[in-house]
GROMACS .gro file of C-alpha atoms in nm:
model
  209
    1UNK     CA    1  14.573   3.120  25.951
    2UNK     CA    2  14.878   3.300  25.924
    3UNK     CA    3  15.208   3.171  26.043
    4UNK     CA    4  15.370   3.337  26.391
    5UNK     CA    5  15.648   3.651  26.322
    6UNK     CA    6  16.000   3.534  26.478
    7UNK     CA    7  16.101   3.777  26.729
    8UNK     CA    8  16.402   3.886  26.849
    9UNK     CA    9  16.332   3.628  27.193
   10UNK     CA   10  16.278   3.380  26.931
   11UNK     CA   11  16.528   3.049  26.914
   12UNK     CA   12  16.667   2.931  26.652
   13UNK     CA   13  16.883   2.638  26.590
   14UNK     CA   14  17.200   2.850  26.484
   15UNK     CA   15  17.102   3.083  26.790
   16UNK     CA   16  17.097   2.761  27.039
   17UNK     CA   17  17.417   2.657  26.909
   18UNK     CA   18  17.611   2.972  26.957
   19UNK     CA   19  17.462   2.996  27.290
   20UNK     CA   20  17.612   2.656  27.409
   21UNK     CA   21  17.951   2.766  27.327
   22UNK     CA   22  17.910   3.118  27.474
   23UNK     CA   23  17.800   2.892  27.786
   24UNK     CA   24  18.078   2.635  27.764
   25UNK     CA   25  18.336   2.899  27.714
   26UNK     CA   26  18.250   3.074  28.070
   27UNK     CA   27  18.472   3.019  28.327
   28UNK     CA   28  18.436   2.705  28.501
   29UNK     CA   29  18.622   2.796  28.793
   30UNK     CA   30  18.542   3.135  28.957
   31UNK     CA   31  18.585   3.276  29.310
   32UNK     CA   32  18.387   3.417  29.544
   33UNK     CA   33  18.376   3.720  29.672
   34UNK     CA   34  18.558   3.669  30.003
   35UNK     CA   35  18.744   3.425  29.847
   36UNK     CA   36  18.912   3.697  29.598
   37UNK     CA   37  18.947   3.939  29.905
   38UNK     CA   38  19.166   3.667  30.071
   39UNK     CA   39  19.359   3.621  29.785
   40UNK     CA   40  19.406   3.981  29.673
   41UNK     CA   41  19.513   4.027  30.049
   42UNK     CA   42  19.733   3.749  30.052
   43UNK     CA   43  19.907   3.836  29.673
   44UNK     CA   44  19.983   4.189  29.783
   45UNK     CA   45  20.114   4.133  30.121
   46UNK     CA   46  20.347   3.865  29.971
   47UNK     CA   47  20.497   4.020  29.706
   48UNK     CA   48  20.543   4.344  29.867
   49UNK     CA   49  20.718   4.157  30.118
   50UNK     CA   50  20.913   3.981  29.873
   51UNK     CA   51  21.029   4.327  29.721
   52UNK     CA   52  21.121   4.446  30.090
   53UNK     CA   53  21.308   4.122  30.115
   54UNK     CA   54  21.491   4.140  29.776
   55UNK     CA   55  21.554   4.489  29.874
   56UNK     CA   56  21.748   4.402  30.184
   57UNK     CA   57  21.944   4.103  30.011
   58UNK     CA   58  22.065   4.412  29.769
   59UNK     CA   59  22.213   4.610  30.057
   60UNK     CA   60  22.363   4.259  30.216
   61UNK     CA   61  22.526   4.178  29.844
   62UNK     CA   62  22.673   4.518  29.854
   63UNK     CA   63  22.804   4.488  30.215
   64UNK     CA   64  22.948   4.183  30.198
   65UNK     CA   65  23.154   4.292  29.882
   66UNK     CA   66  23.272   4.589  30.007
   67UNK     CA   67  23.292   4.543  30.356
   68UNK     CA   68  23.709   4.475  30.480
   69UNK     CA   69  23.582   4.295  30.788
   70UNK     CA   70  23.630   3.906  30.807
   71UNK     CA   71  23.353   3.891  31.099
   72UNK     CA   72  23.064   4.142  30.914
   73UNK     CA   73  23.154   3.963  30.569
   74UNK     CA   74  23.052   3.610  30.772
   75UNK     CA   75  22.736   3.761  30.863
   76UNK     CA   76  22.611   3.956  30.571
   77UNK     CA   77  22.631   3.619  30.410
   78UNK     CA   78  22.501   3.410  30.659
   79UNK     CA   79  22.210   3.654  30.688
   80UNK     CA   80  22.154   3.667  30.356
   81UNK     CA   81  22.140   3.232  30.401
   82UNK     CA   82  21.920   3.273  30.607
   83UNK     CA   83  21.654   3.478  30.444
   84UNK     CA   84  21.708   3.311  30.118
   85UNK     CA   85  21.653   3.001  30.241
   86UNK     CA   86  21.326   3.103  30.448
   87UNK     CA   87  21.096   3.403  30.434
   88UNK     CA   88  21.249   3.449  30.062
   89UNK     CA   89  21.122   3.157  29.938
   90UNK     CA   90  20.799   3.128  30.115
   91UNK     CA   91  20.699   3.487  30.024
   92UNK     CA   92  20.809   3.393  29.651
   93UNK     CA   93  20.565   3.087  29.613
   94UNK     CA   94  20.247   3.274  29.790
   95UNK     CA   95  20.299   3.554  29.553
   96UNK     CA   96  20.287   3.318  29.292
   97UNK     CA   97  20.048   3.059  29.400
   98UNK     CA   98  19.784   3.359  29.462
   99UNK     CA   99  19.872   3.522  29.156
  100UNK     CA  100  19.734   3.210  28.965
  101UNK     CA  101  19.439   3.172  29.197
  102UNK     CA  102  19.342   3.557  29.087
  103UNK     CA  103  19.441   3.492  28.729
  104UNK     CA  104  19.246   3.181  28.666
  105UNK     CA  105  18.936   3.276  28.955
  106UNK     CA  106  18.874   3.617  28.820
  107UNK     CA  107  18.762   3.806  28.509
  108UNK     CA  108  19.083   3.895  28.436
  109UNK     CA  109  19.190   3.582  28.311
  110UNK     CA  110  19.502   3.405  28.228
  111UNK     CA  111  19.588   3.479  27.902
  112UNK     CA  112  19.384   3.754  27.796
  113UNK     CA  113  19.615   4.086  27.910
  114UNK     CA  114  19.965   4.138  27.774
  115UNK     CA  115  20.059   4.244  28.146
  116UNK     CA  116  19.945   3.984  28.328
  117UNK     CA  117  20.173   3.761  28.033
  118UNK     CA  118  20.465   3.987  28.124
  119UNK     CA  119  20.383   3.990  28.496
  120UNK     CA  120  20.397   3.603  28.517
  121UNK     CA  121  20.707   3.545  28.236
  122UNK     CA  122  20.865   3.790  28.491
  123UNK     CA  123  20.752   3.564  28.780
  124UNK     CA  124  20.860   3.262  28.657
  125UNK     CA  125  21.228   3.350  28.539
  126UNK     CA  126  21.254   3.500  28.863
  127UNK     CA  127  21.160   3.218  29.098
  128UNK     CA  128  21.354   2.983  28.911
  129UNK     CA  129  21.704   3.153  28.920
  130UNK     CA  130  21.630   3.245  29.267
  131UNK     CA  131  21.569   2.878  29.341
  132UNK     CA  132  21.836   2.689  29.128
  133UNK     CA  133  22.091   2.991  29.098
  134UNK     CA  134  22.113   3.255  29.341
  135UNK     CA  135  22.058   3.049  29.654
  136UNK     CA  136  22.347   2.754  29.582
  137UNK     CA  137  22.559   3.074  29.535
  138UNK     CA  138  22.432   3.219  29.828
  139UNK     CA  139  22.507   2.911  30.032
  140UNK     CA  140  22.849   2.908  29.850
  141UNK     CA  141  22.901   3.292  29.969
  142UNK     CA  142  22.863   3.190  30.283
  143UNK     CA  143  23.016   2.893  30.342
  144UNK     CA  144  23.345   3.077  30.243
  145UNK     CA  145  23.337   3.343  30.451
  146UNK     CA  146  23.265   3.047  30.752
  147UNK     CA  147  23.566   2.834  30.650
  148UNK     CA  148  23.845   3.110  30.592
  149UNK     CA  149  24.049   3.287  30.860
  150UNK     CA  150  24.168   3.616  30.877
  151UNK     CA  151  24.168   3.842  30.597
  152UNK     CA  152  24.139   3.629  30.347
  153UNK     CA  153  23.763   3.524  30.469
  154UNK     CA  154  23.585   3.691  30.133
  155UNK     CA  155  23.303   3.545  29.931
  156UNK     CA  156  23.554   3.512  29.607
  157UNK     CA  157  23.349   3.501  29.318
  158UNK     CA  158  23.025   3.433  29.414
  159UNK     CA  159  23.020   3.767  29.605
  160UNK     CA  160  23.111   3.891  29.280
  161UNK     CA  161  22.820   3.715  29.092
  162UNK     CA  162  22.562   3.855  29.362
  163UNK     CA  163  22.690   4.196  29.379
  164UNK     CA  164  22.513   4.229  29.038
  165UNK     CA  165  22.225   3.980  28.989
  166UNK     CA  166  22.072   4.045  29.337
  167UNK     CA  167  22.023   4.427  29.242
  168UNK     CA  168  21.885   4.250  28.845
  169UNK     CA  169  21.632   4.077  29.073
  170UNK     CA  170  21.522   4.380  29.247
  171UNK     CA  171  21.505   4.584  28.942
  172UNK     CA  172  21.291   4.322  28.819
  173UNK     CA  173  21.071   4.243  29.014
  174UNK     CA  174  21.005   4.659  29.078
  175UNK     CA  175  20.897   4.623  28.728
  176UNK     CA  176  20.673   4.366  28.794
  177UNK     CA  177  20.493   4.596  29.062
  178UNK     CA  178  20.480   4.885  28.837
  179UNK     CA  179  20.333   4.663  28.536
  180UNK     CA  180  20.049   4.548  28.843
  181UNK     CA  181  19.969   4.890  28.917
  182UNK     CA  182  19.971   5.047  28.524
  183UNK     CA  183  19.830   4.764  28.398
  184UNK     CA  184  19.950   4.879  28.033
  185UNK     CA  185  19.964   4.731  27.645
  186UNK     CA  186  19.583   4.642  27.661
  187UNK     CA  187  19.443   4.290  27.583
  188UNK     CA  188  19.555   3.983  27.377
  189UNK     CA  189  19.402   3.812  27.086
  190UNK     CA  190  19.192   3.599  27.331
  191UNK     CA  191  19.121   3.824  27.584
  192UNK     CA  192  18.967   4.103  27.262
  193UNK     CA  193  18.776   3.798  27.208
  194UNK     CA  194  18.629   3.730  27.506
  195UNK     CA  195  18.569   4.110  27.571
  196UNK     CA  196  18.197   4.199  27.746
  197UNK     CA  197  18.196   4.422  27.381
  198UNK     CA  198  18.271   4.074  27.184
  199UNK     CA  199  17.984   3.905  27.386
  200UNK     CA  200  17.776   4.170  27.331
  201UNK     CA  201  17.832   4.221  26.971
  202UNK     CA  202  17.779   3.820  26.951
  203UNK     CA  203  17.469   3.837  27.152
  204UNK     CA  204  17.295   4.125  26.894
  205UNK     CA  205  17.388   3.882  26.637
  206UNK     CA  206  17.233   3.608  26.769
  207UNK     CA  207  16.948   3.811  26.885
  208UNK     CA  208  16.882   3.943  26.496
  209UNK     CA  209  16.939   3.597  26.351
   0.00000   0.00000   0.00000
């Protein structure tokens, strides 16, 4: 009696073990369908408003520092309080919050494209110099132009400092959109890895073992 020809369906003990890791490298976390709707909804509204909203502080900033008016100078920078310190910052965190969710819940990963790296470096600089930076300046801007009298009621310097890193912010954050929609540069180390032609490539192997 002859012994029985391993197949191709056949398991071995090398082919077991390389299928536990392919299984305990899958995403754990993964959303659903409606779920990544939501969130895709929710990401673009945000951060389109955000660029609307950075858009508008860029035409306050350069108001403010040109404008020869006491009373418009005291509410450019009020306004500009005002939206810094509300829809500004709540658009900001959704946009990133439901970035991560579609990072992390999708098949596009978190580390596996170079523009989703660039997209969130981007992200991140930009959240935390709008945060600790641009709004104590802001406040600063307009607190001046409350206090003086007359014609001496300017920002002083920190209309200065936003006449230029407001538009920075916008150009930035433009780039971010662009990157979103282009999606360029291809994938990283990890994310060649974890390719569907990597798993397939590791699944003939496995299958010929």
């Amino acid at each position: 009696m002859t012994a029985p020809v391993p197949t191709a369906t056949t398991s071995t003990p090398a082919a077991a073990q390389r299928e536990r890791k392919e299984k305990k490298g899958r995403k754990k976390f993964e959303l659903s369908r409606r779920a990544r709707k939501l969130t895709l909804a929710v990401h673009v509204v945000t951060s389109v408003g955000w660029v609307g909203l950075s858009l508008g502080m860029v035409v306050l900033a350069v108001m403010g520092w040109t404008t020869d008016d006491p009373a418009v100078a005291k509410g450019v920078y009020k306004a500009m309080y005002v939206f810094d310190d509300t829809a500004v910052t709540v658009f900001s965190v959704f946009a990133a919050l439901s970035g991560i969710l579609l990072s992390w819940g999708t098949a596009w990963g978190f580390m596996l494209h170079f523009w989703i790296i660039v997209k969130w470096v981007i992200t991140l600089f930009m959240t935390v110099f709008a945060w600790f930076v641009i709004h104590p300046i802001v406040t600063q801007a307009a607190k001046n132009t409350a206090d003086s009298a007359g014609s001496s009621s300017g920002p002083g310097w920190p209309g200065d400092f936003l006449l230029w890193s407001v538009p920075a912010l916008f150009a930035l954050l433009t780039v971010a959109a662009v990157v979103s929609v282009y999606k360029p540069w291809g994938r990283t180390k990890r994310g060649r890895a974890k390719s569907p032609a990597a798993r397939r490539k590791r699944a003939a192997a496995s299958a010929a073992s």
